[in-house]
């Protein structure tokens, strides 16, 4: 399956078709007179999702992907997502859950200094397969269309991972593997793809192997990631890089070199996360960013989204920018289920809001939606205040 960027006139044609489909769907819902008012109000809002759209999409087979967190642009699920978002922005309705991060393994071969759930890592698995499957059924029932299978390192539970994908294949769910690339090879990637895996969210924080060694404790993490990105891209799997940005990358030259390096491997997106001070460590370049540094990261990622010079390079984005406008999305747009089964609004917010051993996920989601979750992590609070 070929992956390619779509931009310029080709992107404009897709946008026009998409707008027409959305407009007709709005007319069907509101009637023609109210539909025009609704869409005008939505497009004038700083919070409308199209303001965050980059100047190119990624074509995967017949699908057009703008972000790994949302359904393909040319799908009915995306149209439905926009209709719901109009309700959110125009009428202050509750955010619909779009994706969930589900930790399927409590084991990990690395000890990343910034890991947000290392306290939950064990030598044996905590959540049995039947509870994981029951939870996924519940997530689907609540309308979630994208599920990120995480850990620990989910590849440490490969056999169960395959069973999960097989069980839920052909149900219209976008499954993504959140991984370091450990123990992944072409044969395993083919099996995962054949059972419905849409892509990878792969950790690679730098183009410098010494930095990866310092952060993860092993050069193996660097070389594994590089090999997996290349092999997955050749197979037509979308690779998104999850990167905790260190201070050394906050210069245009170094950031551009990093993006070009990631692009040369075949990855199509980069999620750029500012460091969160989860626990004490002795790595100065991963201490929490100042507001000036957060704004610099915004500037660097925005350049990759809007400049024609980046047409053939990965789209970099920082979730912190979007959340400074929309508010913290934890518990609203997504939920996180840690390796012990605790359901949280976000990986960076420690307070559990339920546990899948004690209650089904449908009930927990209903309770979360009835709560007011307003406390974001430190970057979100800084940017929201500044915005």
mmCIF file of C-alpha atoms in Angstrom:
data_model
loop_
_atom_site.group_PDB
_atom_site.id
_atom_site.type_symbol
_atom_site.label_atom_id
_atom_site.label_comp_id
_atom_site.label_asym_id
_atom_site.label_seq_id
_atom_site.Cartn_x
_atom_site.Cartn_y
_atom_site.Cartn_z
ATOM 1 C CA UNK A 1 0.000 0.000 0.000
ATOM 2 C CA UNK A 2 1.565 3.262 -1.143
ATOM 3 C CA UNK A 3 1.836 6.278 1.147
ATOM 4 C CA UNK A 4 2.138 9.747 -0.310
ATOM 5 C CA UNK A 5 1.582 13.384 0.553
ATOM 6 C CA UNK A 6 -1.291 15.254 -1.058
ATOM 7 C CA UNK A 7 -0.932 19.038 -1.348
ATOM 8 C CA UNK A 8 -1.581 22.116 -3.507
ATOM 9 C CA UNK A 9 -4.336 21.622 -6.147
ATOM 10 C CA UNK A 10 -4.892 17.967 -5.218
ATOM 11 C CA UNK A 11 -5.476 18.938 -1.595
ATOM 12 C CA UNK A 12 -7.795 21.775 -2.654
ATOM 13 C CA UNK A 13 -9.972 19.326 -4.602
ATOM 14 C CA UNK A 14 -10.201 17.056 -1.543
ATOM 15 C CA UNK A 15 -11.049 20.060 0.652
ATOM 16 C CA UNK A 16 -13.840 21.193 -1.693
ATOM 17 C CA UNK A 17 -15.357 17.717 -1.792
ATOM 18 C CA UNK A 18 -15.078 17.449 1.984
ATOM 19 C CA UNK A 19 -16.703 20.849 2.509
ATOM 20 C CA UNK A 20 -19.580 19.881 0.212
ATOM 21 C CA UNK A 21 -20.179 16.635 2.132
ATOM 22 C CA UNK A 22 -20.037 18.461 5.454
ATOM 23 C CA UNK A 23 -22.353 21.215 4.236
ATOM 24 C CA UNK A 24 -24.971 18.742 2.989
ATOM 25 C CA UNK A 25 -24.741 16.845 6.288
ATOM 26 C CA UNK A 26 -25.297 20.108 8.196
ATOM 27 C CA UNK A 27 -28.286 20.962 5.992
ATOM 28 C CA UNK A 28 -29.741 17.531 6.683
ATOM 29 C CA UNK A 29 -29.337 18.087 10.411
ATOM 30 C CA UNK A 30 -30.354 21.760 10.770
ATOM 31 C CA UNK A 31 -32.188 22.744 7.584
ATOM 32 C CA UNK A 32 -30.729 25.039 4.929
ATOM 33 C CA UNK A 33 -31.224 28.401 6.695
ATOM 34 C CA UNK A 34 -29.857 27.371 10.069
ATOM 35 C CA UNK A 35 -27.085 25.308 8.431
ATOM 36 C CA UNK A 36 -25.548 28.426 6.867
ATOM 37 C CA UNK A 37 -25.570 30.223 10.222
ATOM 38 C CA UNK A 38 -24.084 27.218 12.022
ATOM 39 C CA UNK A 39 -21.192 26.726 9.635
ATOM 40 C CA UNK A 40 -20.455 30.474 9.476
ATOM 41 C CA UNK A 41 -20.308 30.684 13.264
ATOM 42 C CA UNK A 42 -18.125 27.580 13.446
ATOM 43 C CA UNK A 43 -15.626 28.756 10.829
ATOM 44 C CA UNK A 44 -15.294 32.146 12.537
ATOM 45 C CA UNK A 45 -14.325 30.504 15.827
ATOM 46 C CA UNK A 46 -10.667 30.154 16.787
ATOM 47 C CA UNK A 47 -11.603 26.688 18.035
ATOM 48 C CA UNK A 48 -12.707 25.155 14.733
ATOM 49 C CA UNK A 49 -10.603 22.143 13.782
ATOM 50 C CA UNK A 50 -9.819 23.397 10.291
ATOM 51 C CA UNK A 51 -7.598 26.136 11.711
ATOM 52 C CA UNK A 52 -5.182 23.410 12.783
ATOM 53 C CA UNK A 53 -5.169 21.655 9.395
ATOM 54 C CA UNK A 54 -1.716 21.439 7.733
ATOM 55 C CA UNK A 55 -1.059 22.242 4.079
ATOM 56 C CA UNK A 56 -0.903 18.546 3.139
ATOM 57 C CA UNK A 57 -2.544 15.230 3.914
ATOM 58 C CA UNK A 58 -1.215 11.682 3.843
ATOM 59 C CA UNK A 59 -2.886 9.270 1.424
ATOM 60 C CA UNK A 60 -2.943 5.674 2.645
ATOM 61 C CA UNK A 61 -4.652 3.498 0.071
ATOM 62 C CA UNK A 62 -8.027 5.163 -0.437
ATOM 63 C CA UNK A 63 -7.915 7.045 2.877
ATOM 64 C CA UNK A 64 -6.749 10.602 3.520
ATOM 65 C CA UNK A 65 -5.209 11.116 6.955
ATOM 66 C CA UNK A 66 -4.797 14.524 8.573
ATOM 67 C CA UNK A 67 -3.868 13.263 12.065
ATOM 68 C CA UNK A 68 -3.598 9.760 13.536
ATOM 69 C CA UNK A 69 -6.027 10.735 16.316
ATOM 70 C CA UNK A 70 -9.062 11.307 14.083
ATOM 71 C CA UNK A 71 -10.838 9.174 11.433
ATOM 72 C CA UNK A 72 -9.804 9.487 7.748
ATOM 73 C CA UNK A 73 -11.035 12.708 6.136
ATOM 74 C CA UNK A 74 -13.055 10.896 3.492
ATOM 75 C CA UNK A 75 -14.946 8.719 5.972
ATOM 76 C CA UNK A 76 -18.463 9.005 7.377
ATOM 77 C CA UNK A 77 -16.888 8.947 10.834
ATOM 78 C CA UNK A 78 -15.017 12.186 10.093
ATOM 79 C CA UNK A 79 -18.194 13.914 8.887
ATOM 80 C CA UNK A 80 -19.902 12.771 12.094
ATOM 81 C CA UNK A 81 -16.935 14.089 14.098
ATOM 82 C CA UNK A 82 -17.288 17.533 12.490
ATOM 83 C CA UNK A 83 -21.046 17.625 13.148
ATOM 84 C CA UNK A 84 -20.378 16.858 16.797
ATOM 85 C CA UNK A 85 -17.626 19.482 16.935
ATOM 86 C CA UNK A 86 -20.010 22.141 15.624
ATOM 87 C CA UNK A 87 -22.222 21.340 18.604
ATOM 88 C CA UNK A 88 -19.205 21.638 20.913
ATOM 89 C CA UNK A 89 -17.948 24.960 19.543
ATOM 90 C CA UNK A 90 -21.252 26.673 18.720
ATOM 91 C CA UNK A 91 -23.393 25.361 21.575
ATOM 92 C CA UNK A 92 -20.892 24.348 24.254
ATOM 93 C CA UNK A 93 -21.886 20.710 24.189
ATOM 94 C CA UNK A 94 -19.552 18.120 25.726
ATOM 95 C CA UNK A 95 -16.560 17.029 23.626
ATOM 96 C CA UNK A 96 -17.074 13.602 22.028
ATOM 97 C CA UNK A 97 -14.455 10.971 22.821
ATOM 98 C CA UNK A 98 -12.438 10.369 19.669
ATOM 99 C CA UNK A 99 -9.649 8.044 20.791
ATOM 100 C CA UNK A 100 -8.398 6.050 23.750
ATOM 101 C CA UNK A 101 -4.920 5.011 24.862
ATOM 102 C CA UNK A 102 -5.092 1.484 26.256
ATOM 103 C CA UNK A 103 -2.025 -0.007 27.946
ATOM 104 C CA UNK A 104 -2.026 -3.706 27.142
ATOM 105 C CA UNK A 105 1.343 -4.475 28.765
ATOM 106 C CA UNK A 106 2.881 -3.648 32.131
ATOM 107 C CA UNK A 107 6.369 -4.689 31.035
ATOM 108 C CA UNK A 108 9.017 -2.627 29.221
ATOM 109 C CA UNK A 109 12.654 -3.290 28.262
ATOM 110 C CA UNK A 110 13.653 0.379 28.712
ATOM 111 C CA UNK A 111 13.714 2.885 31.543
ATOM 112 C CA UNK A 112 13.015 6.214 29.857
ATOM 113 C CA UNK A 113 13.726 9.127 32.179
ATOM 114 C CA UNK A 114 10.479 10.894 31.182
ATOM 115 C CA UNK A 115 8.191 7.825 31.323
ATOM 116 C CA UNK A 116 4.820 8.695 32.846
ATOM 117 C CA UNK A 117 3.892 5.184 33.985
ATOM 118 C CA UNK A 118 7.178 3.515 34.956
ATOM 119 C CA UNK A 119 5.854 3.083 38.513
ATOM 120 C CA UNK A 120 3.320 0.617 37.056
ATOM 121 C CA UNK A 121 5.907 -1.524 35.252
ATOM 122 C CA UNK A 122 6.089 -5.124 36.492
ATOM 123 C CA UNK A 123 7.781 -8.384 35.553
ATOM 124 C CA UNK A 124 4.404 -9.994 34.790
ATOM 125 C CA UNK A 125 1.271 -8.735 33.042
ATOM 126 C CA UNK A 126 -1.434 -7.194 35.213
ATOM 127 C CA UNK A 127 -4.514 -6.939 32.965
ATOM 128 C CA UNK A 128 -5.743 -10.287 31.575
ATOM 129 C CA UNK A 129 -6.667 -10.557 27.915
ATOM 130 C CA UNK A 130 -10.394 -11.002 28.599
ATOM 131 C CA UNK A 131 -10.585 -7.690 30.469
ATOM 132 C CA UNK A 132 -8.688 -5.918 27.687
ATOM 133 C CA UNK A 133 -11.131 -7.305 25.113
ATOM 134 C CA UNK A 134 -14.138 -6.409 27.260
ATOM 135 C CA UNK A 135 -12.769 -2.863 27.592
ATOM 136 C CA UNK A 136 -12.292 -2.505 23.834
ATOM 137 C CA UNK A 137 -15.885 -3.662 23.256
ATOM 138 C CA UNK A 138 -16.966 -0.946 25.680
ATOM 139 C CA UNK A 139 -14.858 1.738 23.989
ATOM 140 C CA UNK A 140 -16.405 0.845 20.629
ATOM 141 C CA UNK A 141 -19.868 0.933 22.171
ATOM 142 C CA UNK A 142 -19.164 4.483 23.389
ATOM 143 C CA UNK A 143 -18.321 5.569 19.830
ATOM 144 C CA UNK A 144 -14.524 5.639 19.963
ATOM 145 C CA UNK A 145 -13.027 5.103 16.504
ATOM 146 C CA UNK A 146 -9.286 5.149 17.213
ATOM 147 C CA UNK A 147 -7.521 3.045 19.845
ATOM 148 C CA UNK A 148 -3.820 3.365 20.641
ATOM 149 C CA UNK A 149 -2.449 0.107 22.064
ATOM 150 C CA UNK A 150 0.315 1.042 24.467
ATOM 151 C CA UNK A 151 2.267 -0.195 27.484
ATOM 152 C CA UNK A 152 4.895 -0.532 28.888
ATOM 153 C CA UNK A 153 5.976 -1.947 25.599
ATOM 154 C CA UNK A 154 3.008 -3.659 23.870
ATOM 155 C CA UNK A 155 5.337 -5.843 21.808
ATOM 156 C CA UNK A 156 6.230 -7.677 25.021
ATOM 157 C CA UNK A 157 2.723 -9.121 24.728
ATOM 158 C CA UNK A 158 2.818 -9.859 21.026
ATOM 159 C CA UNK A 159 0.627 -12.985 20.969
ATOM 160 C CA UNK A 160 -2.174 -11.218 22.848
ATOM 161 C CA UNK A 161 -1.727 -8.159 20.632
ATOM 162 C CA UNK A 162 -2.404 -10.281 17.550
ATOM 163 C CA UNK A 163 -5.438 -11.855 19.228
ATOM 164 C CA UNK A 164 -6.856 -8.404 20.002
ATOM 165 C CA UNK A 165 -6.426 -7.184 16.435
ATOM 166 C CA UNK A 166 -7.938 -10.362 14.989
ATOM 167 C CA UNK A 167 -10.959 -10.116 17.275
ATOM 168 C CA UNK A 168 -11.762 -6.520 16.302
ATOM 169 C CA UNK A 169 -10.647 -6.541 12.679
ATOM 170 C CA UNK A 170 -13.144 -5.210 10.106
ATOM 171 C CA UNK A 171 -15.102 -3.259 12.730
ATOM 172 C CA UNK A 172 -14.072 0.162 11.440
ATOM 173 C CA UNK A 173 -11.660 0.866 14.303
ATOM 174 C CA UNK A 174 -8.298 2.509 13.666
ATOM 175 C CA UNK A 175 -5.792 0.584 15.767
ATOM 176 C CA UNK A 176 -2.386 2.177 16.332
ATOM 177 C CA UNK A 177 0.583 0.585 18.085
ATOM 178 C CA UNK A 178 2.372 2.900 20.535
ATOM 179 C CA UNK A 179 5.838 1.348 20.664
ATOM 180 C CA UNK A 180 9.600 1.792 20.888
ATOM 181 C CA UNK A 181 10.051 -0.692 18.040
ATOM 182 C CA UNK A 182 11.382 -3.372 20.385
ATOM 183 C CA UNK A 183 11.088 -6.907 18.935
ATOM 184 C CA UNK A 184 9.324 -5.631 15.805
ATOM 185 C CA UNK A 185 10.422 -6.952 12.430
ATOM 186 C CA UNK A 186 8.940 -7.106 8.949
ATOM 187 C CA UNK A 187 7.258 -10.479 9.502
ATOM 188 C CA UNK A 188 5.478 -9.246 12.642
ATOM 189 C CA UNK A 189 4.529 -5.960 10.975
ATOM 190 C CA UNK A 190 2.906 -7.878 8.105
ATOM 191 C CA UNK A 191 0.911 -10.023 10.548
ATOM 192 C CA UNK A 192 -0.230 -6.948 12.485
ATOM 193 C CA UNK A 193 -1.159 -5.109 9.288
ATOM 194 C CA UNK A 194 -3.103 -8.094 7.937
ATOM 195 C CA UNK A 195 -5.129 -8.090 11.146
ATOM 196 C CA UNK A 196 -6.114 -4.432 10.944
ATOM 197 C CA UNK A 197 -3.265 -2.319 12.319
ATOM 198 C CA UNK A 198 -3.427 1.142 10.702
ATOM 199 C CA UNK A 199 -0.076 2.476 11.844
ATOM 200 C CA UNK A 200 2.557 3.021 14.500
ATOM 201 C CA UNK A 201 3.135 5.721 17.088
ATOM 202 C CA UNK A 202 6.840 5.170 17.569
ATOM 203 C CA UNK A 203 9.153 6.749 20.118
ATOM 204 C CA UNK A 204 12.287 8.377 18.669
ATOM 205 C CA UNK A 205 13.280 11.608 20.388
ATOM 206 C CA UNK A 206 16.321 12.619 18.355
ATOM 207 C CA UNK A 207 18.395 12.042 15.246
ATOM 208 C CA UNK A 208 21.393 11.668 17.580
ATOM 209 C CA UNK A 209 21.907 8.136 18.870
ATOM 210 C CA UNK A 210 23.804 9.316 21.966
ATOM 211 C CA UNK A 211 20.759 11.291 23.118
ATOM 212 C CA UNK A 212 18.478 8.285 22.640
ATOM 213 C CA UNK A 213 20.970 6.214 24.659
ATOM 214 C CA UNK A 214 20.932 8.818 27.452
ATOM 215 C CA UNK A 215 17.132 8.920 27.558
ATOM 216 C CA UNK A 216 16.337 5.218 27.109
ATOM 217 C CA UNK A 217 19.508 3.622 28.406
ATOM 218 C CA UNK A 218 20.383 1.711 25.225
ATOM 219 C CA UNK A 219 21.612 2.336 21.684
ATOM 220 C CA UNK A 220 19.376 -0.555 20.663
ATOM 221 C CA UNK A 221 16.326 1.698 21.009
ATOM 222 C CA UNK A 222 17.757 4.027 18.354
ATOM 223 C CA UNK A 223 18.591 1.337 15.799
ATOM 224 C CA UNK A 224 15.382 -0.623 16.391
ATOM 225 C CA UNK A 225 13.294 2.496 15.784
ATOM 226 C CA UNK A 226 15.092 3.333 12.532
ATOM 227 C CA UNK A 227 14.670 -0.178 11.127
ATOM 228 C CA UNK A 228 10.998 -0.380 12.102
ATOM 229 C CA UNK A 229 10.152 3.009 10.561
ATOM 230 C CA UNK A 230 11.668 1.946 7.240
ATOM 231 C CA UNK A 231 10.003 -1.476 7.182
ATOM 232 C CA UNK A 232 6.594 -0.201 8.275
ATOM 233 C CA UNK A 233 6.635 2.566 5.648
ATOM 234 C CA UNK A 234 7.505 0.079 2.906
ATOM 235 C CA UNK A 235 4.440 -1.935 3.913
ATOM 236 C CA UNK A 236 2.164 1.118 3.757
ATOM 237 C CA UNK A 237 1.717 1.532 7.507
ATOM 238 C CA UNK A 238 1.616 5.158 8.634
ATOM 239 C CA UNK A 239 4.366 5.932 11.111
ATOM 240 C CA UNK A 240 3.927 8.828 13.527
ATOM 241 C CA UNK A 241 6.877 9.696 15.727
ATOM 242 C CA UNK A 242 6.178 10.464 19.369
ATOM 243 C CA UNK A 243 8.984 12.732 20.482
ATOM 244 C CA UNK A 244 9.726 14.360 23.819
ATOM 245 C CA UNK A 245 11.541 17.451 22.595
ATOM 246 C CA UNK A 246 14.754 18.397 24.382
ATOM 247 C CA UNK A 247 16.121 21.931 24.561
ATOM 248 C CA UNK A 248 18.835 21.236 21.986
ATOM 249 C CA UNK A 249 16.129 20.864 19.318
ATOM 250 C CA UNK A 250 14.663 24.324 19.940
ATOM 251 C CA UNK A 251 16.735 25.958 17.220
ATOM 252 C CA UNK A 252 15.418 26.102 13.671
ATOM 253 C CA UNK A 253 18.463 24.393 12.143
ATOM 254 C CA UNK A 254 18.503 21.475 14.592
ATOM 255 C CA UNK A 255 14.732 21.023 14.500
ATOM 256 C CA UNK A 256 14.731 21.099 10.694
ATOM 257 C CA UNK A 257 17.547 18.527 10.606
ATOM 258 C CA UNK A 258 15.536 16.310 12.944
ATOM 259 C CA UNK A 259 12.394 16.585 10.775
ATOM 260 C CA UNK A 260 14.423 15.841 7.620
ATOM 261 C CA UNK A 261 16.013 12.823 9.311
ATOM 262 C CA UNK A 262 12.618 11.459 10.346
ATOM 263 C CA UNK A 263 11.292 12.133 6.834
ATOM 264 C CA UNK A 264 14.198 10.283 5.220
ATOM 265 C CA UNK A 265 13.145 7.180 7.152
ATOM 266 C CA UNK A 266 9.569 7.421 5.879
ATOM 267 C CA UNK A 267 7.576 8.650 8.900
ATOM 268 C CA UNK A 268 4.711 11.018 8.024
ATOM 269 C CA UNK A 269 3.882 12.766 11.316
ATOM 270 C CA UNK A 270 5.736 13.903 14.433
ATOM 271 C CA UNK A 271 3.962 14.513 17.729
ATOM 272 C CA UNK A 272 6.200 16.958 19.607
ATOM 273 C CA UNK A 273 5.717 16.899 23.371
ATOM 274 C CA UNK A 274 7.243 19.422 25.724
ATOM 275 C CA UNK A 275 8.899 17.687 28.692
ATOM 276 C CA UNK A 276 6.675 17.048 31.722
ATOM 277 C CA UNK A 277 8.349 16.928 35.109
ATOM 278 C CA UNK A 278 6.846 13.572 36.109
ATOM 279 C CA UNK A 279 9.602 12.725 38.594
ATOM 280 C CA UNK A 280 13.042 13.954 39.561
ATOM 281 C CA UNK A 281 15.861 13.259 37.114
ATOM 282 C CA UNK A 282 19.282 14.675 36.281
ATOM 283 C CA UNK A 283 18.776 15.505 32.606
ATOM 284 C CA UNK A 284 18.728 19.346 32.371
ATOM 285 C CA UNK A 285 17.540 19.401 28.756
ATOM 286 C CA UNK A 286 14.368 17.570 29.811
ATOM 287 C CA UNK A 287 13.390 19.911 32.625
ATOM 288 C CA UNK A 288 9.982 21.536 32.149
ATOM 289 C CA UNK A 289 9.935 24.234 29.440
ATOM 290 C CA UNK A 290 9.399 27.910 30.125
ATOM 291 C CA UNK A 291 6.630 29.794 28.326
ATOM 292 C CA UNK A 292 9.258 31.170 25.924
ATOM 293 C CA UNK A 293 10.431 27.661 25.080
ATOM 294 C CA UNK A 294 6.869 26.400 24.643
ATOM 295 C CA UNK A 295 6.155 29.245 22.208
ATOM 296 C CA UNK A 296 9.345 28.435 20.298
ATOM 297 C CA UNK A 297 8.221 24.823 19.915
ATOM 298 C CA UNK A 298 4.873 26.087 18.608
ATOM 299 C CA UNK A 299 6.677 28.260 16.068
ATOM 300 C CA UNK A 300 8.876 25.402 14.835
ATOM 301 C CA UNK A 301 5.999 22.954 14.412
ATOM 302 C CA UNK A 302 3.793 25.545 12.710
ATOM 303 C CA UNK A 303 6.500 26.067 10.082
ATOM 304 C CA UNK A 304 6.344 22.370 9.128
ATOM 305 C CA UNK A 305 2.561 22.599 8.786
ATOM 306 C CA UNK A 306 2.303 25.708 6.607
ATOM 307 C CA UNK A 307 5.524 26.131 4.595
ATOM 308 C CA UNK A 308 5.749 24.757 1.050
ATOM 309 C CA UNK A 309 9.344 23.796 1.844
ATOM 310 C CA UNK A 310 7.940 20.955 3.930
ATOM 311 C CA UNK A 311 5.552 19.491 1.327
ATOM 312 C CA UNK A 312 7.508 16.215 1.285
ATOM 313 C CA UNK A 313 8.440 16.127 4.959
ATOM 314 C CA UNK A 314 6.570 14.955 8.086
ATOM 315 C CA UNK A 315 3.907 17.163 9.609
ATOM 316 C CA UNK A 316 5.035 18.126 13.112
ATOM 317 C CA UNK A 317 2.539 19.271 15.671
ATOM 318 C CA UNK A 318 2.467 20.000 19.377
ATOM 319 C CA UNK A 319 -0.781 19.049 21.151
ATOM 320 C CA UNK A 320 -0.062 21.784 23.703
ATOM 321 C CA UNK A 321 -0.779 24.477 21.098
ATOM 322 C CA UNK A 322 -4.209 23.095 20.224
ATOM 323 C CA UNK A 323 -5.117 22.585 23.872
ATOM 324 C CA UNK A 324 -4.150 26.154 24.751
ATOM 325 C CA UNK A 325 -7.053 27.209 22.482
ATOM 326 C CA UNK A 326 -9.553 24.413 23.124
ATOM 327 C CA UNK A 327 -8.639 23.616 26.716
ATOM 328 C CA UNK A 328 -7.155 20.380 28.032
ATOM 329 C CA UNK A 329 -8.538 17.474 25.981
ATOM 330 C CA UNK A 330 -7.894 14.879 28.674
ATOM 331 C CA UNK A 331 -11.145 13.166 29.612
ATOM 332 C CA UNK A 332 -12.914 15.033 26.809
ATOM 333 C CA UNK A 333 -11.431 14.050 23.450
ATOM 334 C CA UNK A 334 -9.529 11.043 24.798
ATOM 335 C CA UNK A 335 -8.992 8.874 27.857
ATOM 336 C CA UNK A 336 -6.008 6.893 29.095
ATOM 337 C CA UNK A 337 -6.047 3.435 30.700
ATOM 338 C CA UNK A 338 -2.778 2.657 32.474
ATOM 339 C CA UNK A 339 -1.052 -0.748 32.918
ATOM 340 C CA UNK A 340 -2.908 -1.315 36.215
ATOM 341 C CA UNK A 341 -6.328 -0.673 34.678
ATOM 342 C CA UNK A 342 -6.713 2.827 36.110
ATOM 343 C CA UNK A 343 -8.721 5.107 33.833
ATOM 344 C CA UNK A 344 -7.344 8.649 33.742
ATOM 345 C CA UNK A 345 -8.168 11.812 31.861
ATOM 346 C CA UNK A 346 -4.588 11.955 30.564
ATOM 347 C CA UNK A 347 -1.275 10.117 31.102
ATOM 348 C CA UNK A 348 0.094 13.259 32.781
ATOM 349 C CA UNK A 349 -2.753 13.652 35.274
ATOM 350 C CA UNK A 350 -2.153 11.140 38.092
ATOM 351 C CA UNK A 351 -5.618 10.959 39.672
ATOM 352 C CA UNK A 352 -7.569 7.855 38.540
ATOM 353 C CA UNK A 353 -11.223 8.344 37.617
ATOM 354 C CA UNK A 354 -12.082 4.645 37.721
ATOM 355 C CA UNK A 355 -10.589 1.185 37.201
ATOM 356 C CA UNK A 356 -11.580 -1.455 34.648
ATOM 357 C CA UNK A 357 -11.156 -4.227 37.253
ATOM 358 C CA UNK A 358 -13.876 -2.638 39.381
ATOM 359 C CA UNK A 359 -16.286 -1.256 36.784
ATOM 360 C CA UNK A 360 -16.978 -1.532 33.063
ATOM 361 C CA UNK A 361 -15.508 1.178 30.856
ATOM 362 C CA UNK A 362 -18.951 2.378 29.680
ATOM 363 C CA UNK A 363 -19.929 3.314 33.235
ATOM 364 C CA UNK A 364 -16.574 4.959 33.900
ATOM 365 C CA UNK A 365 -16.859 7.068 30.721
ATOM 366 C CA UNK A 366 -20.345 8.201 31.713
ATOM 367 C CA UNK A 367 -19.028 9.249 35.125
ATOM 368 C CA UNK A 368 -16.074 11.092 33.532
ATOM 369 C CA UNK A 369 -18.412 12.992 31.208
ATOM 370 C CA UNK A 370 -20.463 14.095 34.212
ATOM 371 C CA UNK A 371 -17.400 15.519 35.939
ATOM 372 C CA UNK A 372 -15.772 18.857 35.255
ATOM 373 C CA UNK A 373 -12.097 18.212 34.519
ATOM 374 C CA UNK A 374 -10.323 21.526 34.200
ATOM 375 C CA UNK A 375 -6.832 20.998 35.631
ATOM 376 C CA UNK A 376 -4.316 20.483 32.832
ATOM 377 C CA UNK A 377 -0.624 19.619 33.011
ATOM 378 C CA UNK A 378 1.953 22.388 33.469
ATOM 379 C CA UNK A 379 2.535 23.217 29.751
ATOM 380 C CA UNK A 380 -1.206 23.395 29.179
ATOM 381 C CA UNK A 381 -1.694 25.742 32.124
ATOM 382 C CA UNK A 382 1.185 27.992 31.022
ATOM 383 C CA UNK A 383 0.004 28.254 27.419
ATOM 384 C CA UNK A 384 -3.662 28.658 28.320
ATOM 385 C CA UNK A 385 -2.803 31.541 30.654
ATOM 386 C CA UNK A 386 -0.571 33.126 28.012
ATOM 387 C CA UNK A 387 -3.168 32.648 25.259
#
